[in-house]
Amino acid sequence: MALIETKSLTYSYPGATKPSISDVSIKVEKGEFVLITGPSGCGKTTLCRTFNGLIPQFYQGELKGEITVAGLDAAKHPTYEMARHVGLVFQNPENQLFALSVEKDVAFGLENLGYPRDEMRKRVDWALNLTGISDLRDRSPHEMSGGQQQRVAIAAVLAMQPEIIVLDEPTSFLDPLSAQKIFDVIHELNKNLGLTVILVEHRLDLTAKYANHIIIMDQGKVRFDGETRRILSNEETRLIGVGIPKATLLYEMLNKDGANLGTVTPLSSDELAKMLLEVMKH
Amino acid sequence: MLTVENIHYAYASGVEALKGVSLTVKDGEFVAVMGQNGAGKTTLVKHFNGLLKPSSGRVLIDDVETTKTSVAALAKTVGFVFQNPDHQLFSETVEEEIAFALKNFGYEPAVIEDRITWAVNLLGLTQYRKTSPFMLSGGERKRVALASVLSWDPKVLVLDEPTIGQDHQQKENLRQFIMQLQTQGKTIVVVTHDVEFVAECNPRVVLMREGKIIADGEGKNILTDPQMLEQSSIVLPQVAQVFTYLNLPGLPKNVIDLYEAKRLLLKMLETSQ
């Protein structure tokens, strides 16, 4: 059985005249790295909020269809229980941080679940280290930059070691190199520990190469769903304004003008450069 | 013209955010200020409209020192759009938001009405004139903040991280919009991390690190220097990454434009066969 499965999921916020997501049926298998993208307001964030039950348990409104996460009915199962399975990192870290120090914020979820002190300390150290903020552990999250706060929010979720981590534009405030390092860490956890990752991002230049599965939404509906290379080589994705990686576009432009670079669509500059070198050898 | 002469700036906490910065921006120039978090980018541009005054050194807008004029007078020349629109918006409707500064500047009601109509039309907000800014999406609120600043027609426009949270289409709209303002002779300063956006716009790039400017020049030269960028925690634009990876004799490395890249690579493939 899929780790996450939705069937005809439709949801309207309270008082809204039309649904934010409509008729969404997707499957996410254990160990996948899924990228969800699409224009602003397409329903990406709303969909993510259903994965741990925030919708409909916190937001109310009207939810139709089915959602199963780790074998549980996410719409009904208590959200604090869902939090063991699904860690959610929000777009705006200010909404997530509230403790007086970084360390306490990262430990908060573990304390709530009653972990022994030693285990807590180990996990907090591990998460701070992975996100590169060990030296900030005693600082107040509220005195930090947006980018630093985003790292704290990610560390807090990683410390819980959930099966699934859902990240909603988690690095928008970080500089590109720091963002790339965070994505690399998440990719490592995905590969080595089998962590299932769901990442919401506009910047496919930075992220497409990590994802084996991409879901493109538009106006509340899933428009494309499948293997990343296959979907991004489909020219129809251009019509709904998805930011295709430059390396992918360059590959297409070259092939159109007669360069014979083969049929495997590259998702990163390394992949494209290797293809070019390969062609030149012959 | 905007002139910054060896300015230093320290926050009340004692943190020295600017450590001797000098810069000249000519009328009609388009400049991107880049650098890692905490490099001093926002602190620098807040000096352009007098929001901050240097601890030492001078900032001159059209030969007038910012310490010798009021923030209100400066704001008329230098419009500032914040990173987070919520730090800027407070009125009950979009049109009241835009009218607020215009009233403060003492414009006649008829002029105010004209300017509002012009600004909402320019930014595609006409249908939201009577809507509360807080009912709008983040991207739309950013456009309201931009509309209200543009409405008084400042000569210089400073945009702090305008692409954060914007999708691909919105970024493309923003790029075209900046190009349009440029043709009207506006000076535009953008603070940004968005290296792909900068590669597409190709402005002059000012690179900062730890309170200093470490590079200043053409985008295609600065954004293709891996060592320099690494110091500033910036990643090469993807097109430049391809050329750096290839590292072939006869192939330049300072390429950031897709079409130039295509031309060069096709030529290389032809000659290699």
XYZ file of N, CA and C in Angstrom, chain A residues 38-41 44 91-92 94 145-148 151 169 172-178 180-181 202-206 209 241-250 253-254 257-261 267-270 272-274 276-277 279-280 282, chain B residues 34-38 41 83-84 87 137 139 161 164-171 193-197 199-200 229-235 237-243 245-248 256-259 261-263 265-266 268-269 272-273:
348
model
N 3.784 24.358 -9.191
C 2.645 24.941 -9.899
C 2.535 26.404 -9.537
N 1.763 27.179 -10.291
C 1.671 28.623 -10.044
C 1.149 28.945 -8.640
N 1.432 30.158 -8.173
C 0.909 30.601 -6.876
C -0.603 30.415 -6.835
N -1.070 29.947 -5.698
C -2.514 29.779 -5.549
C -3.055 28.514 -6.206
N -1.039 23.939 -3.750
C 0.069 23.127 -3.217
C 0.071 23.107 -1.698
N 6.151 27.444 5.117
C 6.763 28.480 4.310
C 7.340 29.588 5.180
N 6.546 29.985 6.170
C 6.954 31.117 6.983
C 7.364 30.634 8.365
N 8.295 31.961 11.026
C 7.829 32.690 12.216
C 6.618 32.001 12.843
N 17.776 35.849 11.545
C 17.307 36.190 10.198
C 16.296 35.142 9.735
N 15.523 35.497 8.702
C 14.546 34.568 8.138
C 15.186 33.251 7.727
N 16.378 33.332 7.149
C 17.066 32.120 6.690
C 17.459 31.220 7.851
N 17.954 31.835 8.931
C 18.337 31.046 10.111
C 17.099 30.413 10.746
N 16.157 27.306 9.045
C 16.957 26.140 9.445
C 16.470 25.557 10.771
N 8.191 25.257 0.502
C 9.169 26.311 0.196
C 10.051 26.614 1.416
N 13.099 29.630 1.153
C 12.910 30.850 0.349
C 13.738 32.027 0.853
N 14.030 32.049 2.150
C 14.793 33.179 2.687
C 16.303 32.920 2.733
N 16.699 31.699 2.379
C 18.128 31.364 2.469
C 18.868 31.773 1.206
N 20.165 32.077 1.343
C 20.933 32.335 0.142
C 21.098 31.012 -0.612
N 21.401 31.100 -1.921
C 21.344 29.894 -2.751
C 22.256 28.761 -2.280
N 23.451 29.083 -1.817
C 24.363 28.021 -1.401
C 23.832 27.323 -0.145
N 23.311 28.113 0.792
C 22.741 27.519 2.008
C 21.519 26.683 1.660
N 20.982 25.134 -1.146
C 21.456 23.911 -1.778
C 21.968 22.918 -0.745
N 22.657 23.438 0.278
C 23.170 22.547 1.328
C 22.024 21.871 2.082
N 9.019 26.364 -6.188
C 8.929 26.978 -7.523
C 10.245 26.824 -8.274
N 11.338 26.745 -7.507
C 12.657 26.838 -8.149
C 13.156 25.455 -8.560
N 12.735 25.012 -9.719
C 13.115 23.687 -10.177
C 14.596 23.631 -10.561
N 15.194 24.785 -10.884
C 16.631 24.821 -11.158
C 17.409 24.197 -9.996
N 16.933 24.477 -8.780
C 17.633 24.001 -7.591
C 17.230 22.593 -7.191
N 16.550 17.963 -9.755
C 17.488 16.832 -9.823
C 17.331 15.855 -8.641
N 3.183 27.721 -16.928
C 4.130 28.603 -16.259
C 4.949 27.920 -15.182
N 5.482 26.736 -15.473
C 6.384 26.087 -14.524
C 7.813 26.462 -14.913
N 8.633 26.786 -13.926
C 10.006 27.215 -14.198
C 10.922 26.035 -14.475
N 10.945 25.582 -15.717
C 11.764 24.432 -16.108
C 13.246 24.765 -15.888
N 14.054 23.799 -15.366
C 15.482 24.092 -15.170
C 16.134 24.564 -16.472
N 17.054 25.519 -16.359
C 17.723 26.074 -17.548
C 18.472 24.986 -18.313
N 19.058 24.024 -17.605
C 19.801 22.955 -18.279
C 18.853 22.130 -19.151
N 17.631 21.914 -18.672
C 16.643 21.165 -19.441
C 16.236 21.959 -20.690
N 16.019 23.266 -20.502
C 15.641 24.111 -21.643
C 16.758 24.159 -22.686
N 17.983 24.288 -22.199
C 19.129 24.381 -23.109
C 19.267 23.086 -23.928
N 16.671 23.189 -26.610
C 17.019 24.150 -27.664
C 18.095 23.564 -28.574
N 19.059 22.889 -27.977
C 20.152 22.302 -28.768
C 19.624 21.185 -29.665
N 17.775 22.351 -32.648
C 18.629 22.925 -33.690
C 19.604 21.896 -34.251
N 19.293 20.621 -34.048
C 20.032 19.584 -34.754
C 21.126 18.884 -33.971
N 21.394 19.328 -32.748
C 22.387 18.596 -31.953
C 21.730 17.285 -31.518
N 22.449 16.199 -31.609
C 21.840 14.925 -31.257
C 22.345 14.471 -29.895
N 21.680 14.965 -28.849
C 22.180 14.711 -27.490
C 21.526 13.504 -26.832
N 18.288 17.027 -15.985
C 17.611 17.871 -14.993
C 18.583 18.810 -14.297
N 19.886 18.646 -14.565
C 20.861 19.505 -13.905
C 21.969 19.853 -14.885
N 22.763 20.849 -14.525
C 23.848 21.281 -15.402
C 24.892 20.170 -15.558
N 25.153 19.413 -14.489
C 26.129 18.316 -14.575
C 25.700 17.292 -15.618
N 23.721 17.690 -18.163
C 23.814 18.230 -19.521
C 25.275 18.284 -19.978
N 26.161 18.740 -19.092
C 27.575 18.848 -19.466
C 28.148 17.471 -19.811
N 27.780 16.449 -19.032
C 28.257 15.090 -19.316
C 27.765 14.606 -20.682
N 27.053 16.470 -23.259
C 27.791 17.199 -24.299
C 29.175 16.581 -24.495
N 29.843 16.277 -23.392
C 31.194 15.697 -23.488
C 31.136 14.338 -24.175
N 28.924 13.284 -26.395
C 28.687 13.464 -27.835
C 29.979 13.891 -28.530
N 30.765 14.726 -27.882
C 31.985 15.233 -28.515
C 33.055 14.156 -28.686
N 32.602 11.224 -29.699
C 32.358 10.381 -30.878
C 32.627 11.129 -32.176
N 23.839 41.781 -4.478
C 23.760 40.364 -4.100
C 24.732 40.056 -2.966
N 24.564 38.895 -2.354
C 25.458 38.495 -1.273
C 24.711 37.619 -0.298
N 25.450 37.002 0.639
C 24.818 36.042 1.537
C 23.950 36.745 2.577
N 23.183 35.957 3.316
C 22.407 36.508 4.425
C 23.354 37.232 5.369
N 22.972 38.428 5.779
C 23.790 39.153 6.746
C 24.984 39.872 6.136
N 23.358 43.873 2.664
C 22.663 44.369 1.464
C 21.504 45.295 1.828
N 10.890 43.803 1.587
C 10.874 42.369 1.327
C 9.510 41.773 1.698
N 9.035 42.146 2.876
C 7.764 41.628 3.357
C 6.721 42.734 3.231
N 5.040 44.612 6.135
C 5.685 45.665 6.903
C 5.340 47.042 6.345
N -3.441 37.498 -1.882
C -2.342 36.538 -1.714
C -1.032 37.303 -1.492
N 1.713 37.258 -3.186
C 2.211 37.850 -4.434
C 1.442 39.124 -4.788
N 14.412 41.990 -2.265
C 13.999 40.599 -2.504
C 12.629 40.496 -3.185
N 11.099 36.647 -3.939
C 10.783 35.627 -2.925
C 9.285 35.317 -2.948
N 8.975 34.031 -2.995
C 7.579 33.605 -2.959
C 6.827 33.829 -4.260
N 7.510 34.287 -5.312
C 6.848 34.527 -6.590
C 7.045 33.300 -7.485
N 6.003 32.940 -8.207
C 6.166 31.795 -9.094
C 6.824 32.237 -10.398
N 7.020 31.266 -11.286
C 7.753 31.507 -12.520
C 7.128 32.637 -13.349
N 5.818 32.586 -13.510
C 5.142 33.587 -14.334
C 5.228 34.976 -13.699
N 5.051 35.030 -12.389
C 5.127 36.323 -11.694
C 6.522 36.923 -11.804
N 7.526 36.061 -11.755
C 8.905 36.551 -11.909
C 9.126 37.106 -13.299
N 18.777 37.338 -3.880
C 19.582 36.118 -3.880
C 19.378 35.348 -5.162
N 18.401 35.790 -5.944
C 17.877 34.946 -7.009
C 18.779 35.021 -8.227
N 19.705 34.102 -8.293
C 20.755 34.178 -9.293
C 20.201 33.927 -10.699
N 19.198 33.074 -10.833
C 18.617 32.840 -12.157
C 17.871 34.086 -12.643
N 17.212 34.756 -11.722
C 16.514 36.000 -12.077
C 17.512 37.052 -12.549
N 20.479 36.478 -13.759
C 21.064 36.044 -15.037
C 20.135 36.406 -16.200
N 18.831 36.346 -15.968
C 17.893 36.673 -17.046
C 17.803 38.172 -17.300
N 31.789 33.779 -6.082
C 30.411 33.497 -5.680
C 30.370 32.623 -4.438
N 31.248 31.659 -4.373
C 31.262 30.768 -3.215
C 31.466 31.574 -1.926
N 32.358 32.552 -1.993
C 32.584 33.438 -0.839
C 31.310 34.146 -0.404
N 30.427 34.383 -1.368
C 29.196 35.114 -1.066
C 28.008 34.192 -0.916
N 28.296 32.883 -0.853
C 27.241 31.899 -0.661
C 26.203 31.934 -1.786
N 26.693 32.183 -2.988
C 25.802 32.188 -4.152
C 26.226 31.057 -5.086
N 25.244 30.448 -5.721
C 25.513 29.361 -6.651
C 25.566 29.949 -8.059
N 24.697 30.537 -11.881
C 23.491 30.257 -12.656
C 23.690 28.957 -13.443
N 22.606 28.267 -13.721
C 22.737 26.931 -14.296
C 23.487 26.929 -15.641
N 23.241 27.951 -16.469
C 23.941 28.011 -17.753
C 25.459 28.111 -17.523
N 25.847 28.956 -16.585
C 27.276 29.107 -16.293
C 27.860 27.815 -15.726
N 27.052 27.090 -14.949
C 27.520 25.799 -14.406
C 27.916 24.848 -15.533
N 27.124 24.850 -16.601
C 27.421 23.961 -17.723
C 28.792 24.298 -18.312
N 29.035 25.587 -18.524
C 30.306 25.999 -19.150
C 31.494 25.770 -18.215
N 31.642 23.384 -15.956
C 31.842 21.937 -15.934
C 32.587 21.479 -17.186
N 32.180 22.011 -18.352
C 32.811 21.608 -19.612
C 34.293 21.982 -19.630
N 34.579 23.204 -19.186
C 35.966 23.659 -19.055
C 36.819 23.305 -20.283
N 36.339 23.707 -21.454
C 37.027 23.340 -22.688
C 37.771 24.535 -23.274
N 25.951 33.457 -19.369
C 24.776 33.273 -18.506
C 23.487 33.287 -19.320
N 23.597 33.664 -20.592
C 22.402 33.797 -21.422
C 22.138 32.496 -22.188
N 20.890 32.023 -22.141
C 20.525 30.753 -22.784
C 20.838 30.743 -24.272
N 20.528 31.847 -24.956
C 20.684 31.857 -26.416
C 22.146 31.934 -26.817
N 24.453 30.671 -25.012
C 24.927 29.322 -24.686
C 24.636 28.363 -25.836
N 23.426 28.463 -26.356
C 23.039 27.569 -27.457
C 23.958 27.784 -28.649
N 24.195 29.048 -29.021
C 25.035 29.377 -30.176
C 26.440 28.786 -30.014
N 27.500 26.400 -27.993
C 27.565 24.938 -27.896
C 27.337 24.281 -29.261
N 26.425 24.841 -30.055
C 26.194 24.279 -31.390
C 27.469 24.368 -32.231
N 30.504 24.530 -31.126
C 31.483 23.587 -30.596
C 31.188 22.164 -31.093
N 29.912 21.775 -31.071
C 29.554 20.426 -31.512
C 29.870 20.245 -32.993
N 33.606 19.810 -33.551
C 34.189 18.598 -32.965
C 33.893 17.376 -33.822
N 32.968 17.539 -34.792
C 32.586 16.341 -35.556
C 33.262 16.257 -36.923
